[in-house]
mmCIF file of C-alpha atoms in Angstrom:
data_model
loop_
_atom_site.group_PDB
_atom_site.id
_atom_site.type_symbol
_atom_site.label_atom_id
_atom_site.label_comp_id
_atom_site.label_asym_id
_atom_site.label_seq_id
_atom_site.Cartn_x
_atom_site.Cartn_y
_atom_site.Cartn_z
ATOM 1 C CA UNK A 281 -3.276 3.724 -3.689
ATOM 2 C CA UNK A 282 -1.247 2.416 -6.690
ATOM 3 C CA UNK A 283 1.843 4.161 -7.358
ATOM 4 C CA UNK A 284 0.503 4.819 -11.257
ATOM 5 C CA UNK A 285 -2.500 7.018 -9.897
ATOM 6 C CA UNK A 286 -0.255 9.755 -8.386
ATOM 7 C CA UNK A 287 0.560 11.334 -11.897
ATOM 8 C CA UNK A 288 -2.985 12.530 -11.999
ATOM 9 C CA UNK A 289 -2.901 14.262 -8.651
ATOM 10 C CA UNK A 290 -2.194 18.114 -8.158
ATOM 11 C CA UNK A 291 0.239 17.267 -5.354
ATOM 12 C CA UNK A 292 1.348 14.385 -3.506
ATOM 13 C CA UNK A 293 -0.574 14.124 -0.146
ATOM 14 C CA UNK A 294 1.100 12.991 3.285
ATOM 15 C CA UNK A 295 -1.097 9.847 2.977
ATOM 16 C CA UNK A 296 0.379 9.241 -0.520
ATOM 17 C CA UNK A 297 3.877 9.414 0.678
ATOM 18 C CA UNK A 298 3.220 7.197 3.894
ATOM 19 C CA UNK A 299 1.963 4.470 0.893
ATOM 20 C CA UNK A 300 5.469 4.901 -0.781
ATOM 21 C CA UNK A 301 7.301 4.577 2.620
ATOM 22 C CA UNK A 302 5.069 1.193 3.258
ATOM 23 C CA UNK A 303 5.824 0.109 -0.333
ATOM 24 C CA UNK A 304 9.606 0.423 0.204
ATOM 25 C CA UNK A 305 9.510 -1.341 3.497
ATOM 26 C CA UNK A 306 7.307 -4.355 2.109
ATOM 27 C CA UNK A 307 8.184 -7.264 0.133
ATOM 28 C CA UNK A 308 10.727 -7.024 -2.849
ATOM 29 C CA UNK A 309 9.514 -4.666 -5.266
ATOM 30 C CA UNK A 310 11.203 -5.929 -8.510
ATOM 31 C CA UNK A 311 10.189 -9.567 -8.627
ATOM 32 C CA UNK A 312 6.847 -9.339 -6.655
ATOM 33 C CA UNK A 313 7.897 -12.382 -4.530
ATOM 34 C CA UNK A 314 7.648 -12.907 -0.918
ATOM 35 C CA UNK A 315 11.511 -12.153 -0.747
ATOM 36 C CA UNK A 316 11.845 -9.399 1.787
ATOM 37 C CA UNK A 317 12.969 -6.077 0.378
ATOM 38 C CA UNK A 318 16.556 -4.810 0.901
ATOM 39 C CA UNK A 319 15.386 -2.369 3.625
ATOM 40 C CA UNK A 320 13.726 -5.192 5.528
ATOM 41 C CA UNK A 321 16.960 -7.291 5.184
ATOM 42 C CA UNK A 322 19.130 -4.447 6.328
ATOM 43 C CA UNK A 323 16.759 -3.702 9.412
ATOM 44 C CA UNK A 324 16.661 -7.398 10.395
ATOM 45 C CA UNK A 325 20.432 -7.585 10.258
ATOM 46 C CA UNK A 326 21.207 -4.512 11.991
ATOM 47 C CA UNK A 327 23.244 -3.093 9.424
ATOM 48 C CA UNK A 328 22.764 0.616 8.029
ATOM 49 C CA UNK A 329 18.911 0.156 8.233
ATOM 50 C CA UNK A 330 18.255 4.011 8.101
ATOM 51 C CA UNK A 331 20.473 4.285 5.021
ATOM 52 C CA UNK A 332 18.746 1.484 3.260
ATOM 53 C CA UNK A 333 15.439 2.910 4.099
ATOM 54 C CA UNK A 334 16.364 5.833 2.412
ATOM 55 C CA UNK A 335 17.721 3.951 -0.553
ATOM 56 C CA UNK A 336 14.263 2.045 -0.559
ATOM 57 C CA UNK A 337 11.979 5.040 -0.621
ATOM 58 C CA UNK A 338 14.275 6.979 -3.087
ATOM 59 C CA UNK A 339 13.810 3.814 -5.434
ATOM 60 C CA UNK A 340 9.949 3.815 -5.071
ATOM 61 C CA UNK A 341 9.815 7.742 -5.855
ATOM 62 C CA UNK A 342 12.102 7.322 -8.856
ATOM 63 C CA UNK A 343 9.314 4.953 -10.404
ATOM 64 C CA UNK A 344 6.721 7.744 -10.098
ATOM 65 C CA UNK A 345 5.673 9.717 -13.150
ATOM 66 C CA UNK A 346 6.106 13.533 -12.643
ATOM 67 C CA UNK A 347 9.165 12.961 -9.730
ATOM 68 C CA UNK A 348 11.917 15.212 -10.877
ATOM 69 C CA UNK A 349 15.112 16.741 -9.121
ATOM 70 C CA UNK A 350 14.997 13.774 -6.803
ATOM 71 C CA UNK A 351 18.024 13.534 -4.469
ATOM 72 C CA UNK A 352 19.207 12.281 -1.218
ATOM 73 C CA UNK A 353 21.440 14.119 1.381
ATOM 74 C CA UNK A 354 20.554 17.538 -0.077
ATOM 75 C CA UNK A 355 22.159 20.246 1.445
ATOM 76 C CA UNK A 356 19.952 22.778 3.180
ATOM 77 C CA UNK A 357 21.757 25.758 1.585
ATOM 78 C CA UNK A 358 24.952 26.108 -0.346
ATOM 79 C CA UNK A 359 27.787 25.484 2.163
ATOM 80 C CA UNK A 360 25.265 24.012 4.793
ATOM 81 C CA UNK A 361 26.585 20.780 6.772
ATOM 82 C CA UNK A 362 22.936 20.043 7.239
ATOM 83 C CA UNK A 363 21.305 17.729 4.630
ATOM 84 C CA UNK A 364 17.674 16.667 4.090
ATOM 85 C CA UNK A 365 17.553 12.720 3.750
ATOM 86 C CA UNK A 366 15.282 13.210 0.629
ATOM 87 C CA UNK A 367 14.206 15.762 -1.587
ATOM 88 C CA UNK A 368 12.402 15.927 -4.900
ATOM 89 C CA UNK A 369 9.722 17.838 -6.848
ATOM 90 C CA UNK A 370 6.280 16.439 -8.068
ATOM 91 C CA UNK A 371 3.629 18.611 -10.131
ATOM 92 C CA UNK A 372 5.836 21.560 -9.765
ATOM 93 C CA UNK A 373 6.043 21.499 -5.906
ATOM 94 C CA UNK A 374 9.116 20.584 -3.942
ATOM 95 C CA UNK A 375 9.314 18.204 -1.217
ATOM 96 C CA UNK A 376 11.920 17.786 1.717
ATOM 97 C CA UNK A 377 11.870 14.637 3.807
ATOM 98 C CA UNK A 378 13.706 13.754 6.889
ATOM 99 C CA UNK A 379 13.421 10.081 7.861
ATOM 100 C CA UNK A 380 13.903 8.138 11.000
ATOM 101 C CA UNK A 381 13.999 4.465 11.325
ATOM 102 C CA UNK A 382 13.754 2.526 14.626
ATOM 103 C CA UNK A 383 16.875 0.596 15.369
ATOM 104 C CA UNK A 384 16.347 -3.254 15.893
ATOM 105 C CA UNK A 385 18.906 -3.374 18.537
ATOM 106 C CA UNK A 386 18.404 -0.265 20.728
ATOM 107 C CA UNK A 387 14.865 0.878 19.896
ATOM 108 C CA UNK A 388 16.232 4.311 19.273
ATOM 109 C CA UNK A 389 16.246 6.690 16.146
ATOM 110 C CA UNK A 390 19.816 7.808 15.087
ATOM 111 C CA UNK A 391 20.955 7.246 18.616
ATOM 112 C CA UNK A 392 17.854 9.361 20.187
ATOM 113 C CA UNK A 393 14.574 8.367 21.848
ATOM 114 C CA UNK A 394 11.501 8.705 19.786
ATOM 115 C CA UNK A 395 10.413 12.227 21.106
ATOM 116 C CA UNK A 396 13.962 13.643 20.842
ATOM 117 C CA UNK A 397 14.521 12.367 17.243
ATOM 118 C CA UNK A 398 11.203 13.828 15.980
ATOM 119 C CA UNK A 399 11.906 17.262 17.780
ATOM 120 C CA UNK A 400 15.251 17.425 16.339
ATOM 121 C CA UNK A 401 14.477 16.540 12.790
ATOM 122 C CA UNK A 402 11.233 18.633 12.938
ATOM 123 C CA UNK A 403 13.467 21.778 14.063
ATOM 124 C CA UNK A 404 15.980 21.030 11.589
ATOM 125 C CA UNK A 405 13.300 21.136 8.615
ATOM 126 C CA UNK A 406 12.028 24.366 9.442
ATOM 127 C CA UNK A 407 14.904 25.708 8.088
ATOM 128 C CA UNK A 408 14.802 24.191 4.872
ATOM 129 C CA UNK A 409 12.918 25.642 1.860
ATOM 130 C CA UNK A 410 10.376 23.604 0.195
ATOM 131 C CA UNK A 411 6.813 23.767 -0.455
ATOM 132 C CA UNK A 412 6.290 20.416 1.601
ATOM 133 C CA UNK A 413 8.485 19.552 4.581
ATOM 134 C CA UNK A 414 7.580 16.022 6.248
ATOM 135 C CA UNK A 415 9.452 14.294 8.962
ATOM 136 C CA UNK A 416 8.683 10.509 8.724
ATOM 137 C CA UNK A 417 9.230 8.019 11.250
ATOM 138 C CA UNK A 418 9.247 4.033 10.704
ATOM 139 C CA UNK A 419 8.454 2.409 14.193
ATOM 140 C CA UNK A 420 8.586 -1.448 14.979
ATOM 141 C CA UNK A 421 8.257 -1.758 18.459
ATOM 142 C CA UNK A 422 4.628 -2.316 20.015
ATOM 143 C CA UNK A 423 5.154 0.754 22.029
ATOM 144 C CA UNK A 424 6.387 3.109 19.446
ATOM 145 C CA UNK A 425 3.569 2.021 17.303
ATOM 146 C CA UNK A 426 1.171 2.620 19.869
ATOM 147 C CA UNK A 427 2.596 5.984 20.684
ATOM 148 C CA UNK A 428 2.862 7.261 17.328
ATOM 149 C CA UNK A 429 -0.929 6.108 16.585
ATOM 150 C CA UNK A 430 -2.176 8.082 19.703
ATOM 151 C CA UNK A 431 -0.273 11.123 18.430
ATOM 152 C CA UNK A 432 -1.846 10.731 15.140
ATOM 153 C CA UNK A 433 -5.201 10.550 16.490
ATOM 154 C CA UNK A 434 -4.805 13.803 18.110
ATOM 155 C CA UNK A 435 -3.625 16.200 15.617
ATOM 156 C CA UNK A 436 -4.721 16.746 12.019
ATOM 157 C CA UNK A 437 -1.127 17.575 10.787
ATOM 158 C CA UNK A 438 0.360 14.184 11.946
ATOM 159 C CA UNK A 439 -0.640 11.038 9.808
ATOM 160 C CA UNK A 440 -0.084 7.239 10.522
ATOM 161 C CA UNK A 441 -0.477 4.093 8.652
ATOM 162 C CA UNK A 442 0.927 0.559 8.999
ATOM 163 C CA UNK A 443 1.494 -2.726 7.324
ATOM 164 C CA UNK A 444 2.480 -6.044 8.880
ATOM 165 C CA UNK A 445 5.041 -5.040 11.458
ATOM 166 C CA UNK A 446 6.105 -1.771 10.023
ATOM 167 C CA UNK A 447 4.030 1.558 11.299
ATOM 168 C CA UNK A 448 4.850 4.875 9.591
ATOM 169 C CA UNK A 449 4.256 8.356 11.127
ATOM 170 C CA UNK A 450 4.489 11.700 9.199
ATOM 171 C CA UNK A 451 4.547 15.169 10.767
ATOM 172 C CA UNK A 452 3.674 17.851 8.386
ATOM 173 C CA UNK A 453 6.074 20.650 9.567
ATOM 174 C CA UNK A 454 4.328 23.474 7.681
ATOM 175 C CA UNK A 455 0.854 22.787 9.209
ATOM 176 C CA UNK A 456 2.277 21.913 12.735
ATOM 177 C CA UNK A 457 5.286 24.350 12.957
ATOM 178 C CA UNK A 458 6.255 23.746 16.493
ATOM 179 C CA UNK A 459 6.437 20.037 15.841
ATOM 180 C CA UNK A 460 6.409 18.655 19.152
ATOM 181 C CA UNK A 461 3.481 15.940 18.744
ATOM 182 C CA UNK A 462 4.254 14.662 22.376
ATOM 183 C CA UNK A 463 4.051 17.588 24.262
ATOM 184 C CA UNK A 464 0.282 17.275 25.082
ATOM 185 C CA UNK A 465 -0.084 14.151 27.110
ATOM 186 C CA UNK A 466 1.821 12.323 29.679
ATOM 187 C CA UNK A 467 -0.123 9.168 28.536
ATOM 188 C CA UNK A 468 1.798 9.032 25.225
ATOM 189 C CA UNK A 469 5.081 9.119 27.369
ATOM 190 C CA UNK A 470 3.757 6.153 29.401
ATOM 191 C CA UNK A 471 2.743 4.434 26.424
ATOM 192 C CA UNK A 472 6.399 4.945 25.061
ATOM 193 C CA UNK A 473 7.911 3.349 28.008
ATOM 194 C CA UNK A 474 5.614 0.429 28.372
ATOM 195 C CA UNK A 475 8.096 -2.269 26.465
#
């Protein structure tokens, strides 16, 4: 779906948002060349890749007609130390996003393994007041991509998409409130450790 089409929708869907994340991770957005995006370059260098992912997604959201109140590191409540990575409004509905990106050096997410990173951010998001609360993972390693694809096949509150070597996974906290997509099968754990 092209970004321009979103302004005709009543609400942004999970798949719409995954498309935005993949666009942010893809080729350079401003000159339509084969030059890698700033996010891809930051990830390859191993420096501030998760922050750059937030910046790139923020940039792509800012280009959408109808997106308002777009912010990064939004406090959960006044005086709270917890912050949502990205928050915005679209078509009179509010969205809170937690974003985790796989480390190119350690294959971890903010110093945590895949399952713990998802669990921690899902639990954190349950305390944020928004109409839509989504935990998003960007994965690169084959085992993490496989794990996320398998999890998304089993639950209708989990969404998965990919482009080139990037895979994105979204857990909708509101329709999957316990937010632990890996509890249901040891086979997924085995897939995650096969690297």
